[in-house]
Amino acid sequence: MDSRQIAQSRPWLAVGQEITDLLGRIDADAFARLVQAFDDPDQRWFFSGQGRSGLVAQMGAMRLMHLGRAVHFVGEASAPSLRRGDALLIISGSGETPVSTGFARIAKAEGAKVVALTHKPAGTLAGIADVTLHVPVEKSQQFGGSLFEQSCLILLDSIVLFMAQQIADAHRLMLHRHTNLQ
C-alpha cells in the first residue's frame, strides 16, 4: 500500500509516519545543545509562539512548570518582564513571524538567552537565537504547519522526559504540581 492509499484508509498512520520520518532527521548534536540550554534549574523561562505554534509553546511551558521550573508564557497577564539571565524559547516555523522576531530582539537587548525551534535554519529568528533546533519539514500531506507543530511538541516532551530522568521520583513531583482546579 503506498502513502496515498494509507492516507485514505488509515490517515492516523500517515500522520504518524510523517512525524517519524521528520524526527529521524533531527540532528542529535543540535538536540543535545537544546537540552543543554535548560541546564540551569534556577533560570526563568519564557515561551512564545504565534497561532498553533503558540499552543505548542504553552504545552511545553506547562510541562517545564511540572518539572518545577520557573516558566511563563509571553502575553499572559501574570508573565513578568524578561531580564538579563532569563531565557526565551520561541517556536516559529517560518522564523520570520514579525511578533516572534521582535520578541527575540527584545530578549537579546535585555541580555536574555534566545532559543528557537524553526524549520528555517537560515531565517531571521535563527540568526538572532543563541540556540536553534532545525525542525526539517520538507513536505507534508497535512494542512499548513501541522507536521512542524506536532514535531515541536514531541521534541519539547522529549526534553522534559530527559530532564525528568535526572530527578528522583519525577512523576510524583510532577503530579503534585499538576493543576487540581479542573
PDB file of N, CA and C in Angstrom, residues 54-98:
ATOM      1  N   GLY A  54       2.065  28.750  19.084  1.00  0.00           N
ATOM      2  CA  GLY A  54       1.875  29.273  20.432  1.00  0.00           C
ATOM      3  C   GLY A  54       1.194  28.263  21.341  1.00  0.00           C
ATOM      4  N   LEU A  55       0.253  27.507  20.791  1.00  0.00           N
ATOM      5  CA  LEU A  55      -0.402  26.466  21.590  1.00  0.00           C
ATOM      6  C   LEU A  55       0.609  25.396  21.994  1.00  0.00           C
ATOM      7  N   VAL A  56       1.493  25.028  21.084  1.00  0.00           N
ATOM      8  CA  VAL A  56       2.544  24.062  21.392  1.00  0.00           C
ATOM      9  C   VAL A  56       3.480  24.642  22.458  1.00  0.00           C
ATOM     10  N   ALA A  57       3.819  25.921  22.323  1.00  0.00           N
ATOM     11  CA  ALA A  57       4.690  26.568  23.312  1.00  0.00           C
ATOM     12  C   ALA A  57       4.036  26.556  24.692  1.00  0.00           C
ATOM     13  N   GLN A  58       2.733  26.770  24.746  1.00  0.00           N
ATOM     14  CA  GLN A  58       2.029  26.722  26.032  1.00  0.00           C
ATOM     15  C   GLN A  58       2.116  25.328  26.648  1.00  0.00           C
ATOM     16  N   MET A  59       1.957  24.299  25.827  1.00  0.00           N
ATOM     17  CA  MET A  59       2.053  22.933  26.351  1.00  0.00           C
ATOM     18  C   MET A  59       3.461  22.641  26.856  1.00  0.00           C
ATOM     19  N   GLY A  60       4.470  23.113  26.136  1.00  0.00           N
ATOM     20  CA  GLY A  60       5.848  22.923  26.581  1.00  0.00           C
ATOM     21  C   GLY A  60       6.122  23.652  27.879  1.00  0.00           C
ATOM     22  N   ALA A  61       5.618  24.875  27.987  1.00  0.00           N
ATOM     23  CA  ALA A  61       5.801  25.656  29.215  1.00  0.00           C
ATOM     24  C   ALA A  61       5.146  24.955  30.401  1.00  0.00           C
ATOM     25  N   MET A  62       3.971  24.394  30.185  1.00  0.00           N
ATOM     26  CA  MET A  62       3.273  23.693  31.260  1.00  0.00           C
ATOM     27  C   MET A  62       4.097  22.518  31.771  1.00  0.00           C
ATOM     28  N   ARG A  63       4.646  21.738  30.860  1.00  0.00           N
ATOM     29  CA  ARG A  63       5.431  20.585  31.282  1.00  0.00           C
ATOM     30  C   ARG A  63       6.695  21.016  32.027  1.00  0.00           C
ATOM     31  N   LEU A  64       7.320  22.089  31.583  1.00  0.00           N
ATOM     32  CA  LEU A  64       8.515  22.583  32.280  1.00  0.00           C
ATOM     33  C   LEU A  64       8.151  23.036  33.691  1.00  0.00           C
ATOM     34  N   MET A  65       6.981  23.656  33.844  1.00  0.00           N
ATOM     35  CA  MET A  65       6.481  24.034  35.170  1.00  0.00           C
ATOM     36  C   MET A  65       6.254  22.796  36.018  1.00  0.00           C
ATOM     37  N   HIS A  66       5.737  21.733  35.410  1.00  0.00           N
ATOM     38  CA  HIS A  66       5.528  20.495  36.156  1.00  0.00           C
ATOM     39  C   HIS A  66       6.843  19.938  36.699  1.00  0.00           C
ATOM     40  N   LEU A  67       7.946  20.239  36.008  1.00  0.00           N
ATOM     41  CA  LEU A  67       9.270  19.819  36.479  1.00  0.00           C
ATOM     42  C   LEU A  67       9.779  20.708  37.618  1.00  0.00           C
ATOM     43  N   GLY A  68       9.070  21.795  37.882  1.00  0.00           N
ATOM     44  CA  GLY A  68       9.474  22.678  38.969  1.00  0.00           C
ATOM     45  C   GLY A  68      10.253  23.904  38.519  1.00  0.00           C
ATOM     46  N   ARG A  69      10.254  24.155  37.232  1.00  0.00           N
ATOM     47  CA  ARG A  69      10.975  25.316  36.710  1.00  0.00           C
ATOM     48  C   ARG A  69      10.093  26.552  36.733  1.00  0.00           C
ATOM     49  N   ALA A  70      10.734  27.711  36.848  1.00  0.00           N
ATOM     50  CA  ALA A  70      10.035  28.989  36.753  1.00  0.00           C
ATOM     51  C   ALA A  70       9.825  29.270  35.267  1.00  0.00           C
ATOM     52  N   VAL A  71       8.578  29.246  34.826  1.00  0.00           N
ATOM     53  CA  VAL A  71       8.283  29.390  33.409  1.00  0.00           C
ATOM     54  C   VAL A  71       7.018  30.213  33.228  1.00  0.00           C
ATOM     55  N   HIS A  72       7.016  31.002  32.169  1.00  0.00           N
ATOM     56  CA  HIS A  72       5.887  31.883  31.848  1.00  0.00           C
ATOM     57  C   HIS A  72       5.620  31.796  30.352  1.00  0.00           C
ATOM     58  N   PHE A  73       4.381  32.028  29.971  1.00  0.00           N
ATOM     59  CA  PHE A  73       4.044  32.146  28.561  1.00  0.00           C
ATOM     60  C   PHE A  73       3.895  33.627  28.254  1.00  0.00           C
ATOM     61  N   VAL A  74       4.614  34.093  27.261  1.00  0.00           N
ATOM     62  CA  VAL A  74       4.593  35.512  26.885  1.00  0.00           C
ATOM     63  C   VAL A  74       3.167  35.921  26.518  1.00  0.00           C
ATOM     64  N   GLY A  75       2.716  37.015  27.079  1.00  0.00           N
ATOM     65  CA  GLY A  75       1.387  37.536  26.800  1.00  0.00           C
ATOM     66  C   GLY A  75       0.370  37.236  27.882  1.00  0.00           C
ATOM     67  N   GLU A  76       0.674  36.289  28.752  1.00  0.00           N
ATOM     68  CA  GLU A  76      -0.224  36.004  29.874  1.00  0.00           C
ATOM     69  C   GLU A  76      -0.170  37.167  30.857  1.00  0.00           C
ATOM     70  N   ALA A  77      -1.268  37.459  31.496  1.00  0.00           N
ATOM     71  CA  ALA A  77      -1.348  38.603  32.405  1.00  0.00           C
ATOM     72  C   ALA A  77      -0.372  38.485  33.573  1.00  0.00           C
ATOM     73  N   SER A  78      -0.023  37.279  33.966  1.00  0.00           N
ATOM     74  CA  SER A  78       0.867  37.095  35.111  1.00  0.00           C
ATOM     75  C   SER A  78       2.342  36.977  34.721  1.00  0.00           C
ATOM     76  N   ALA A  79       2.667  37.092  33.435  1.00  0.00           N
ATOM     77  CA  ALA A  79       4.060  36.987  32.996  1.00  0.00           C
ATOM     78  C   ALA A  79       4.813  38.271  33.362  1.00  0.00           C
ATOM     79  N   PRO A  80       5.920  38.139  34.104  1.00  0.00           N
ATOM     80  CA  PRO A  80       6.710  39.324  34.460  1.00  0.00           C
ATOM     81  C   PRO A  80       7.576  39.774  33.281  1.00  0.00           C
ATOM     82  N   SER A  81       8.338  40.822  33.486  1.00  0.00           N
ATOM     83  CA  SER A  81       9.246  41.278  32.444  1.00  0.00           C
ATOM     84  C   SER A  81      10.425  40.320  32.326  1.00  0.00           C
ATOM     85  N   LEU A  82      10.912  40.178  31.133  1.00  0.00           N
ATOM     86  CA  LEU A  82      12.071  39.339  30.847  1.00  0.00           C
ATOM     87  C   LEU A  82      13.325  40.175  31.058  1.00  0.00           C
ATOM     88  N   ARG A  83      14.350  39.614  31.698  1.00  0.00           N
ATOM     89  CA  ARG A  83      15.573  40.358  32.022  1.00  0.00           C
ATOM     90  C   ARG A  83      16.817  39.521  31.760  1.00  0.00           C
ATOM     91  N   ARG A  84      17.973  40.158  31.967  1.00  0.00           N
ATOM     92  CA  ARG A  84      19.271  39.504  31.831  1.00  0.00           C
ATOM     93  C   ARG A  84      19.269  38.219  32.666  1.00  0.00           C
ATOM     94  N   GLY A  85      19.787  37.158  32.085  1.00  0.00           N
ATOM     95  CA  GLY A  85      19.846  35.878  32.771  1.00  0.00           C
ATOM     96  C   GLY A  85      18.644  34.991  32.528  1.00  0.00           C
ATOM     97  N   ASP A  86      17.570  35.549  31.978  1.00  0.00           N
ATOM     98  CA  ASP A  86      16.392  34.757  31.646  1.00  0.00           C
ATOM     99  C   ASP A  86      16.597  34.094  30.279  1.00  0.00           C
ATOM    100  N   ALA A  87      15.642  33.285  29.870  1.00  0.00           N
ATOM    101  CA  ALA A  87      15.699  32.630  28.564  1.00  0.00           C
ATOM    102  C   ALA A  87      14.317  32.675  27.912  1.00  0.00           C
ATOM    103  N   LEU A  88      14.321  32.837  26.607  1.00  0.00           N
ATOM    104  CA  LEU A  88      13.095  32.888  25.813  1.00  0.00           C
ATOM    105  C   LEU A  88      13.150  31.786  24.766  1.00  0.00           C
ATOM    106  N   LEU A  89      12.165  30.892  24.775  1.00  0.00           N
ATOM    107  CA  LEU A  89      12.045  29.866  23.750  1.00  0.00           C
ATOM    108  C   LEU A  89      10.921  30.283  22.809  1.00  0.00           C
ATOM    109  N   ILE A  90      11.246  30.337  21.531  1.00  0.00           N
ATOM    110  CA  ILE A  90      10.265  30.745  20.522  1.00  0.00           C
ATOM    111  C   ILE A  90      10.108  29.630  19.509  1.00  0.00           C
ATOM    112  N   ILE A  91       8.857  29.298  19.214  1.00  0.00           N
ATOM    113  CA  ILE A  91       8.545  28.332  18.168  1.00  0.00           C
ATOM    114  C   ILE A  91       7.983  29.118  16.984  1.00  0.00           C
ATOM    115  N   SER A  92       8.655  29.008  15.843  1.00  0.00           N
ATOM    116  CA  SER A  92       8.204  29.699  14.637  1.00  0.00           C
ATOM    117  C   SER A  92       8.656  28.901  13.425  1.00  0.00           C
ATOM    118  N   GLY A  93       7.705  28.314  12.725  1.00  0.00           N
ATOM    119  CA  GLY A  93       8.048  27.534  11.539  1.00  0.00           C
ATOM    120  C   GLY A  93       8.834  28.352  10.533  1.00  0.00           C
ATOM    121  N   SER A  94       8.316  29.508  10.182  1.00  0.00           N
ATOM    122  CA  SER A  94       8.963  30.338   9.165  1.00  0.00           C
ATOM    123  C   SER A  94      10.215  31.025   9.673  1.00  0.00           C
ATOM    124  N   GLY A  95      10.281  31.245  10.977  1.00  0.00           N
ATOM    125  CA  GLY A  95      11.407  32.001  11.530  1.00  0.00           C
ATOM    126  C   GLY A  95      11.376  33.465  11.139  1.00  0.00           C
ATOM    127  N   GLU A  96      10.255  33.906  10.599  1.00  0.00           N
ATOM    128  CA  GLU A  96      10.120  35.288  10.123  1.00  0.00           C
ATOM    129  C   GLU A  96       8.917  36.004  10.718  1.00  0.00           C
ATOM    130  N   THR A  97       8.144  35.349  11.551  1.00  0.00           N
ATOM    131  CA  THR A  97       6.949  35.967  12.108  1.00  0.00           C
ATOM    132  C   THR A  97       7.350  37.253  12.831  1.00  0.00           C
ATOM    133  N   PRO A  98       6.801  38.410  12.418  1.00  0.00           N
ATOM    134  CA  PRO A  98       7.235  39.684  12.994  1.00  0.00           C
ATOM    135  C   PRO A  98       7.167  39.749  14.523  1.00  0.00           C
TER     136      PRO A  98
END
